Amino acid sequence: NAGVTQTPKFRILKIGQSMTLQCTQDMNHNYMYWYRQDPGMGLKLIYYSVGAGITDKGEVPNGYNVSRSTTEDFPLRLELAAPSQTSVYFCASSYYRAVDTQYFGPGTRLTVL
Amino acid sequence: AQKVTQAQTEISVVEKEDVTLDCVYETRDTTYYLFWYKQPPSGELVFLIRRNSFDEQNEISGRYSWNFQKSTSSFNFTITASQVVDSAVYFCALSENNTDKLIFGTGTRLQVFP
């Protein structure tokens, strides 16, 4: 099992560009999450999904969009990138709700200049 | 509302010292879960432990131990005989029952010097 995989590992964007961060899990988990980690801070939830076709906002959803067409994939879309979106992005998955253990991907380091 | 406080921003110790990382949480729920994750310099997040609110037994796993005290809303993590490989940022996190959110503390950076 690869667990949770994320691509790309690093990316530099110019202000106003868009991109999609990819996340795939092979553990047949129902729940998937996107977090961002700013320097010196904990992780903040952007969006999450409780199953294919169902997504919901977390604490910091502005500037992002998600979709969940399959159990395995949960891409995060950044539209009109801004410097405030410079961060490390983590995808995670769990079998059941947030009370279940979440397993994290390796992260994507994004810089917006 | 849920909240997790890790008051220690950074701790430095010398190898073989014992070190305790503090975690204080706030919740109105009677059923909740607490977690610790490790983030080594390579950046990934590694799951260490999950504990539910009904299980106050302390847990030991090798050099790691956890002290859960509901009376003080704390879930502290102790590393015995620290090693350089323990250098990392450690996060405490909380999830209330029937929610879909995991709330993280701001983390404690532990540096272990040889």
PDB file of N, CA, C and O in Angstrom, chain B residues 54-91:
ATOM      1  N   PHE B  54     -12.628   8.126  27.482  1.00  0.00           N
ATOM      2  CA  PHE B  54     -13.030   7.202  28.545  1.00  0.00           C
ATOM      3  C   PHE B  54     -11.875   6.339  29.033  1.00  0.00           C
ATOM      4  O   PHE B  54     -12.041   5.552  29.969  1.00  0.00           O
ATOM      5  N   ASP B  55     -10.749   6.490  28.412  1.00  0.00           N
ATOM      6  CA  ASP B  55      -9.610   5.667  28.773  1.00  0.00           C
ATOM      7  C   ASP B  55      -8.512   6.549  29.340  1.00  0.00           C
ATOM      8  O   ASP B  55      -7.722   7.119  28.603  1.00  0.00           O
ATOM      9  N   GLU B  56      -8.451   6.638  30.665  1.00  0.00           N
ATOM     10  CA  GLU B  56      -7.464   7.508  31.302  1.00  0.00           C
ATOM     11  C   GLU B  56      -6.195   6.775  31.691  1.00  0.00           C
ATOM     12  O   GLU B  56      -5.335   7.342  32.355  1.00  0.00           O
ATOM     13  N   GLN B  57      -6.088   5.544  31.302  1.00  0.00           N
ATOM     14  CA  GLN B  57      -4.857   4.812  31.612  1.00  0.00           C
ATOM     15  C   GLN B  57      -3.686   5.435  30.875  1.00  0.00           C
ATOM     16  O   GLN B  57      -3.787   5.775  29.698  1.00  0.00           O
ATOM     17  N   ASN B  58      -2.583   5.554  31.574  1.00  0.00           N
ATOM     18  CA  ASN B  58      -1.379   6.023  30.906  1.00  0.00           C
ATOM     19  C   ASN B  58      -0.888   4.951  29.941  1.00  0.00           C
ATOM     20  O   ASN B  58      -1.123   3.759  30.138  1.00  0.00           O
ATOM     21  N   GLU B  59      -0.231   5.403  28.903  1.00  0.00           N
ATOM     22  CA  GLU B  59       0.245   4.479  27.881  1.00  0.00           C
ATOM     23  C   GLU B  59       1.750   4.622  27.727  1.00  0.00           C
ATOM     24  O   GLU B  59       2.288   5.729  27.775  1.00  0.00           O
ATOM     25  N   ILE B  60       2.397   3.479  27.554  1.00  0.00           N
ATOM     26  CA  ILE B  60       3.841   3.479  27.337  1.00  0.00           C
ATOM     27  C   ILE B  60       4.138   2.676  26.086  1.00  0.00           C
ATOM     28  O   ILE B  60       3.601   1.592  25.880  1.00  0.00           O
ATOM     29  N   SER B  61       4.987   3.252  25.244  1.00  0.00           N
ATOM     30  CA  SER B  61       5.425   2.545  24.043  1.00  0.00           C
ATOM     31  C   SER B  61       6.919   2.797  23.888  1.00  0.00           C
ATOM     32  O   SER B  61       7.337   3.838  23.386  1.00  0.00           O
ATOM     33  N   GLY B  62       7.711   1.865  24.349  1.00  0.00           N
ATOM     34  CA  GLY B  62       9.163   2.033  24.302  1.00  0.00           C
ATOM     35  C   GLY B  62       9.600   3.216  25.150  1.00  0.00           C
ATOM     36  O   GLY B  62       9.326   3.256  26.354  1.00  0.00           O
ATOM     37  N   ARG B  63      10.235   4.194  24.529  1.00  0.00           N
ATOM     38  CA  ARG B  63      10.699   5.379  25.274  1.00  0.00           C
ATOM     39  C   ARG B  63       9.614   6.456  25.376  1.00  0.00           C
ATOM     40  O   ARG B  63       9.817   7.497  26.001  1.00  0.00           O
ATOM     41  N   TYR B  64       8.484   6.219  24.732  1.00  0.00           N
ATOM     42  CA  TYR B  64       7.403   7.197  24.723  1.00  0.00           C
ATOM     43  C   TYR B  64       6.352   6.830  25.774  1.00  0.00           C
ATOM     44  O   TYR B  64       6.019   5.651  25.923  1.00  0.00           O
ATOM     45  N   SER B  65       5.825   7.836  26.456  1.00  0.00           N
ATOM     46  CA  SER B  65       4.711   7.594  27.364  1.00  0.00           C
ATOM     47  C   SER B  65       3.777   8.799  27.329  1.00  0.00           C
ATOM     48  O   SER B  65       4.205   9.924  27.028  1.00  0.00           O
ATOM     49  N   TRP B  66       2.514   8.520  27.618  1.00  0.00           N
ATOM     50  CA  TRP B  66       1.507   9.568  27.578  1.00  0.00           C
ATOM     51  C   TRP B  66       0.719   9.565  28.884  1.00  0.00           C
ATOM     52  O   TRP B  66       0.323   8.506  29.384  1.00  0.00           O
ATOM     53  N   ASN B  67       0.484  10.748  29.405  1.00  0.00           N
ATOM     54  CA  ASN B  67      -0.241  10.932  30.655  1.00  0.00           C
ATOM     55  C   ASN B  67      -1.511  11.723  30.356  1.00  0.00           C
ATOM     56  O   ASN B  67      -1.449  12.915  30.057  1.00  0.00           O
ATOM     57  N   PHE B  68      -2.650  11.053  30.463  1.00  0.00           N
ATOM     58  CA  PHE B  68      -3.939  11.669  30.160  1.00  0.00           C
ATOM     59  C   PHE B  68      -4.633  11.961  31.483  1.00  0.00           C
ATOM     60  O   PHE B  68      -4.885  11.036  32.265  1.00  0.00           O
ATOM     61  N   GLN B  69      -4.943  13.230  31.753  1.00  0.00           N
ATOM     62  CA  GLN B  69      -5.633  13.605  32.988  1.00  0.00           C
ATOM     63  C   GLN B  69      -6.836  14.472  32.643  1.00  0.00           C
ATOM     64  O   GLN B  69      -6.688  15.649  32.302  1.00  0.00           O
ATOM     65  N   LYS B  70      -8.013  13.907  32.777  1.00  0.00           N
ATOM     66  CA  LYS B  70      -9.235  14.661  32.477  1.00  0.00           C
ATOM     67  C   LYS B  70      -9.431  15.800  33.468  1.00  0.00           C
ATOM     68  O   LYS B  70      -9.964  16.849  33.114  1.00  0.00           O
ATOM     69  N   SER B  71      -9.000  15.610  34.705  1.00  0.00           N
ATOM     70  CA  SER B  71      -9.218  16.643  35.729  1.00  0.00           C
ATOM     71  C   SER B  71      -8.530  17.951  35.376  1.00  0.00           C
ATOM     72  O   SER B  71      -8.991  19.031  35.751  1.00  0.00           O
ATOM     73  N   THR B  72      -7.427  17.853  34.660  1.00  0.00           N
ATOM     74  CA  THR B  72      -6.702  19.068  34.258  1.00  0.00           C
ATOM     75  C   THR B  72      -6.759  19.282  32.742  1.00  0.00           C
ATOM     76  O   THR B  72      -6.079  20.163  32.214  1.00  0.00           O
ATOM     77  N   SER B  73      -7.556  18.483  32.048  1.00  0.00           N
ATOM     78  CA  SER B  73      -7.689  18.579  30.586  1.00  0.00           C
ATOM     79  C   SER B  73      -6.315  18.585  29.915  1.00  0.00           C
ATOM     80  O   SER B  73      -5.995  19.442  29.076  1.00  0.00           O
ATOM     81  N   SER B  74      -5.508  17.615  30.299  1.00  0.00           N
ATOM     82  CA  SER B  74      -4.166  17.564  29.738  1.00  0.00           C
ATOM     83  C   SER B  74      -3.853  16.176  29.182  1.00  0.00           C
ATOM     84  O   SER B  74      -4.371  15.166  29.664  1.00  0.00           O
ATOM     85  N   PHE B  75      -3.026  16.167  28.181  1.00  0.00           N
ATOM     86  CA  PHE B  75      -2.608  14.909  27.550  1.00  0.00           C
ATOM     87  C   PHE B  75      -1.136  15.075  27.194  1.00  0.00           C
ATOM     88  O   PHE B  75      -0.768  15.328  26.056  1.00  0.00           O
ATOM     89  N   ASN B  76      -0.281  14.905  28.204  1.00  0.00           N
ATOM     90  CA  ASN B  76       1.139  15.201  28.048  1.00  0.00           C
ATOM     91  C   ASN B  76       1.919  14.004  27.527  1.00  0.00           C
ATOM     92  O   ASN B  76       1.567  12.851  27.779  1.00  0.00           O
ATOM     93  N   PHE B  77       2.994  14.301  26.855  1.00  0.00           N
ATOM     94  CA  PHE B  77       3.807  13.300  26.157  1.00  0.00           C
ATOM     95  C   PHE B  77       5.235  13.384  26.678  1.00  0.00           C
ATOM     96  O   PHE B  77       5.836  14.458  26.658  1.00  0.00           O
ATOM     97  N   THR B  78       5.737  12.261  27.155  1.00  0.00           N
ATOM     98  CA  THR B  78       7.097  12.223  27.690  1.00  0.00           C
ATOM     99  C   THR B  78       7.984  11.303  26.864  1.00  0.00           C
ATOM    100  O   THR B  78       7.568  10.187  26.533  1.00  0.00           O
ATOM    101  N   ILE B  79       9.153  11.796  26.533  1.00  0.00           N
ATOM    102  CA  ILE B  79      10.166  10.977  25.870  1.00  0.00           C
ATOM    103  C   ILE B  79      11.269  10.734  26.889  1.00  0.00           C
ATOM    104  O   ILE B  79      11.857  11.687  27.434  1.00  0.00           O
ATOM    105  N   THR B  80      11.525   9.472  27.152  1.00  0.00           N
ATOM    106  CA  THR B  80      12.559   9.094  28.104  1.00  0.00           C
ATOM    107  C   THR B  80      13.872   8.848  27.354  1.00  0.00           C
ATOM    108  O   THR B  80      13.862   8.277  26.269  1.00  0.00           O
ATOM    109  N   ALA B  81      14.956   9.287  27.942  1.00  0.00           N
ATOM    110  CA  ALA B  81      16.283   9.084  27.326  1.00  0.00           C
ATOM    111  C   ALA B  81      16.262   9.533  25.876  1.00  0.00           C
ATOM    112  O   ALA B  81      16.466   8.744  24.947  1.00  0.00           O
ATOM    113  N   SER B  82      16.020  10.814  25.676  1.00  0.00           N
ATOM    114  CA  SER B  82      15.844  11.349  24.317  1.00  0.00           C
ATOM    115  C   SER B  82      17.058  11.063  23.435  1.00  0.00           C
ATOM    116  O   SER B  82      18.199  10.905  23.902  1.00  0.00           O
ATOM    117  N   GLN B  83      16.766  10.990  22.145  1.00  0.00           N
ATOM    118  CA  GLN B  83      17.806  10.740  21.145  1.00  0.00           C
ATOM    119  C   GLN B  83      17.721  11.819  20.068  1.00  0.00           C
ATOM    120  O   GLN B  83      16.671  12.449  19.888  1.00  0.00           O
ATOM    121  N   VAL B  84      18.786  11.984  19.318  1.00  0.00           N
ATOM    122  CA  VAL B  84      18.818  13.002  18.262  1.00  0.00           C
ATOM    123  C   VAL B  84      17.685  12.773  17.260  1.00  0.00           C
ATOM    124  O   VAL B  84      17.087  13.727  16.759  1.00  0.00           O
ATOM    125  N   VAL B  85      17.345  11.518  17.016  1.00  0.00           N
ATOM    126  CA  VAL B  85      16.275  11.205  16.053  1.00  0.00           C
ATOM    127  C   VAL B  85      14.902  11.648  16.543  1.00  0.00           C
ATOM    128  O   VAL B  85      13.942  11.650  15.776  1.00  0.00           O
ATOM    129  N   ASP B  86      14.800  12.006  17.811  1.00  0.00           N
ATOM    130  CA  ASP B  86      13.530  12.516  18.336  1.00  0.00           C
ATOM    131  C   ASP B  86      13.314  13.984  17.975  1.00  0.00           C
ATOM    132  O   ASP B  86      12.229  14.524  18.192  1.00  0.00           O
ATOM    133  N   SER B  87      14.314  14.627  17.431  1.00  0.00           N
ATOM    134  CA  SER B  87      14.185  16.032  17.032  1.00  0.00           C
ATOM    135  C   SER B  87      13.092  16.153  15.969  1.00  0.00           C
ATOM    136  O   SER B  87      13.172  15.535  14.900  1.00  0.00           O
ATOM    137  N   ALA B  88      12.081  16.962  16.274  1.00  0.00           N
ATOM    138  CA  ALA B  88      10.921  17.081  15.391  1.00  0.00           C
ATOM    139  C   ALA B  88       9.978  18.117  15.988  1.00  0.00           C
ATOM    140  O   ALA B  88      10.207  18.625  17.092  1.00  0.00           O
ATOM    141  N   VAL B  89       8.922  18.411  15.246  1.00  0.00           N
ATOM    142  CA  VAL B  89       7.808  19.182  15.802  1.00  0.00           C
ATOM    143  C   VAL B  89       6.731  18.180  16.168  1.00  0.00           C
ATOM    144  O   VAL B  89       6.398  17.293  15.371  1.00  0.00           O
ATOM    145  N   TYR B  90       6.204  18.315  17.364  1.00  0.00           N
ATOM    146  CA  TYR B  90       5.180  17.399  17.844  1.00  0.00           C
ATOM    147  C   TYR B  90       3.863  18.155  17.998  1.00  0.00           C
ATOM    148  O   TYR B  90       3.815  19.220  18.620  1.00  0.00           O
ATOM    149  N   PHE B  91       2.816  17.572  17.415  1.00  0.00           N
ATOM    150  CA  PHE B  91       1.496  18.189  17.452  1.00  0.00           C
ATOM    151  C   PHE B  91       0.543  17.343  18.276  1.00  0.00           C
ATOM    152  O   PHE B  91       0.474  16.122  18.123  1.00  0.00           O
TER     153      PHE B  91
END
